[in-house]
Amino acid sequence: MALKKDERGDLTQITRKGSHKSQRVTNALIPVCRMKNEDVAAVLSISMRKIDRVKKRFAEEGLKIALDRRKGERVYR
């Protein structure tokens, strides 16, 4: 996954500074890691499916959307 210099800086800052939700930090670490998906999954203790979803959302919707949790689309009666 190719990141621009400013995007990589933003993601690195999220992982190192400040107070952020753990899910946001995990989602920020996925594109920053320069390892195989299997290795990232093992290091972060997450599934391959989650890595695929985050990378797909990053590619389709952008950085800000990929970091946060997606709202459910289910309609309750």
XYZ file of N, CA and C in Angstrom:
231
model
N 0.854 -1.171 0.000
C 0.000 0.000 0.000
C 0.901 1.235 0.000
N 0.703 2.078 -0.981
C 1.518 3.284 -1.113
C 0.877 4.441 -0.355
N 1.656 5.043 0.520
C 1.182 6.186 1.298
C 1.990 7.421 0.930
N 1.321 8.543 0.934
C 2.025 9.810 0.743
C 2.769 10.142 2.029
N 3.739 11.017 1.930
C 4.562 11.364 3.091
C 3.720 11.958 4.215
N 2.775 12.839 3.884
C 1.948 13.455 4.925
C 0.981 12.445 5.541
N 0.478 11.494 4.744
C -0.403 10.454 5.285
C 0.359 9.567 6.260
N 1.564 9.173 5.881
C 2.378 8.338 6.770
C 2.696 9.086 8.066
N 2.963 10.384 7.967
C 3.224 11.187 9.159
C 2.014 11.272 10.072
N 0.833 11.456 9.485
C -0.400 11.504 10.282
C -0.639 10.185 11.002
N -0.465 9.071 10.287
C -0.687 7.759 10.890
C 0.328 7.472 11.988
N 1.562 7.830 11.754
C 2.600 7.624 12.764
C 2.314 8.452 14.004
N 1.842 9.665 13.820
C 1.515 10.525 14.954
C 0.367 9.932 15.773
N -0.620 9.352 15.111
C -1.740 8.725 15.823
C -1.241 7.570 16.679
N -0.300 6.802 16.157
C 0.176 5.633 16.895
C 1.129 5.987 18.026
N 1.724 7.177 17.990
C 2.737 7.517 18.991
C 2.321 8.570 20.008
N 1.451 9.494 19.608
C 1.146 10.617 20.492
C -0.344 10.705 20.772
N -0.667 11.281 21.909
C -2.049 11.598 22.219
C -2.853 10.418 22.721
N -4.113 10.686 22.924
C -5.041 9.682 23.424
C -6.036 9.355 22.318
N -6.001 8.108 21.860
C -6.881 7.677 20.784
C -7.514 6.346 21.159
N -8.646 6.052 20.551
C -9.294 4.767 20.769
C -8.394 3.669 20.218
N -8.425 2.517 20.885
C -7.540 1.424 20.481
C -7.822 0.966 19.054
N -9.079 0.982 18.653
C -9.438 0.568 17.300
C -8.837 1.514 16.262
N -8.817 2.795 16.577
C -8.242 3.799 15.667
C -6.730 3.594 15.533
N -6.072 3.287 16.637
C -4.629 3.045 16.606
C -4.329 1.785 15.789
N -5.106 0.733 16.001
C -4.920 -0.502 15.239
C -5.111 -0.253 13.752
N -6.170 0.483 13.405
C -6.432 0.787 11.999
C -5.333 1.659 11.402
N -4.696 2.496 12.215
C -3.599 3.332 11.729
C -2.328 2.509 11.525
N -2.144 1.478 12.330
C -0.944 0.650 12.211
C -0.963 -0.230 10.962
N -2.138 -0.608 10.501
C -2.238 -1.537 9.366
C -1.564 -0.982 8.117
N -1.893 0.238 7.654
C -1.214 0.723 6.444
C 0.248 1.116 6.664
N 0.621 1.423 7.907
C 1.991 1.864 8.184
C 2.971 0.696 8.145
N 2.537 -0.472 8.615
C 3.426 -1.636 8.665
C 3.831 -2.056 7.261
N 5.096 -2.303 7.100
C 5.621 -2.714 5.794
C 5.940 -4.204 5.801
N 5.044 -4.978 6.367
C 5.218 -6.419 6.438
C 4.116 -7.086 5.624
N 4.223 -8.393 5.487
C 3.163 -9.161 4.839
C 1.927 -9.118 5.722
N 0.766 -9.281 5.111
C -0.488 -9.243 5.865
C -0.519 -10.297 6.968
N 0.040 -11.471 6.698
C 0.054 -12.536 7.704
C 0.862 -12.116 8.931
N 1.974 -11.448 8.700
C 2.822 -10.996 9.805
C 2.147 -9.879 10.602
N 1.487 -8.963 9.897
C 0.760 -7.876 10.567
C -0.342 -8.459 11.442
N -1.067 -9.446 10.913
C -2.143 -10.087 11.671
C -1.601 -10.745 12.938
N -0.463 -11.390 12.830
C 0.123 -12.055 13.992
C 0.609 -11.049 15.027
N 1.255 -9.986 14.586
C 1.807 -8.990 15.513
C 0.697 -8.225 16.228
N -0.339 -7.825 15.493
C -1.412 -7.016 16.073
C -2.550 -7.851 16.665
N -2.475 -9.158 16.505
C -3.523 -10.081 16.984
C -4.889 -9.720 16.404
N -4.925 -9.572 15.087
C -6.172 -9.286 14.385
C -6.302 -10.260 13.225
N -7.483 -10.306 12.638
C -7.725 -11.248 11.549
C -7.273 -10.675 10.211
N -7.045 -11.576 9.278
C -6.702 -11.166 7.916
C -7.866 -10.408 7.287
N -9.076 -10.794 7.638
C -10.273 -10.140 7.103
C -10.295 -8.665 7.502
N -9.931 -8.368 8.752
C -9.903 -6.974 9.202
C -8.874 -6.174 8.415
N -7.719 -6.755 8.172
C -6.689 -6.071 7.393
C -7.206 -5.761 5.995
N -7.850 -6.737 5.379
C -8.402 -6.532 4.036
C -9.456 -5.439 4.025
N -10.332 -5.430 5.036
C -11.395 -4.415 5.095
C -10.822 -3.016 5.273
N -9.854 -2.860 6.161
C -9.265 -1.540 6.410
C -8.538 -1.038 5.165
N -7.770 -1.902 4.523
C -7.058 -1.494 3.311
C -8.030 -1.132 2.191
N -9.111 -1.887 2.072
C -10.113 -1.600 1.043
C -10.777 -0.251 1.308
N -11.154 0.002 2.570
C -11.778 1.283 2.910
C -10.809 2.441 2.696
N -9.541 2.224 2.991
C -8.537 3.261 2.763
C -8.442 3.584 1.271
N -8.414 2.555 0.435
C -8.283 2.760 -1.009
C -9.526 3.416 -1.601
N -10.704 3.020 -1.125
C -11.948 3.510 -1.719
C -12.426 4.833 -1.133
N -12.272 5.009 0.184
C -12.908 6.140 0.851
C -11.932 7.136 1.463
N -10.674 6.770 1.580
C -9.696 7.702 2.106
C -9.264 7.401 3.526
N -8.293 8.168 3.958
C -7.639 7.944 5.243
C -8.566 8.158 6.435
N -9.275 9.270 6.472
C -10.111 9.602 7.635
C -11.204 8.565 7.856
N -11.812 8.087 6.782
C -12.886 7.098 6.887
C -12.327 5.753 7.342
N -11.154 5.381 6.850
C -10.575 4.082 7.177
C -10.169 3.973 8.643
N -9.852 5.087 9.279
C -9.399 5.037 10.669
C -10.529 4.796 11.653
N -11.685 5.333 11.373
C -12.790 5.232 12.320
C -13.665 4.025 12.025
N -14.388 3.640 13.046
C -15.291 2.512 12.917
C -16.463 2.900 12.033
N -16.869 1.977 11.185
C -17.971 2.240 10.271
C -19.292 2.122 11.018
N -20.205 3.031 10.720
C -21.526 2.973 11.337
C -22.314 1.835 10.714
N -23.105 1.171 11.519
C -23.932 0.088 11.020
C -25.023 0.595 10.100
N -25.330 -0.190 9.105
C -26.347 0.204 8.135
C -27.671 -0.496 8.390
N -27.709 -1.308 9.405
C -28.911 -2.076 9.696
C -30.014 -1.157 10.203
N -31.228 -1.399 9.731
C -32.388 -0.620 10.153
C -33.179 -1.464 11.143
N -33.365 -0.934 12.332
C -34.113 -1.641 13.365
C -35.563 -1.200 13.351
N -36.444 -2.139 13.567
C -37.868 -1.799 13.613
C -38.322 -1.603 15.025
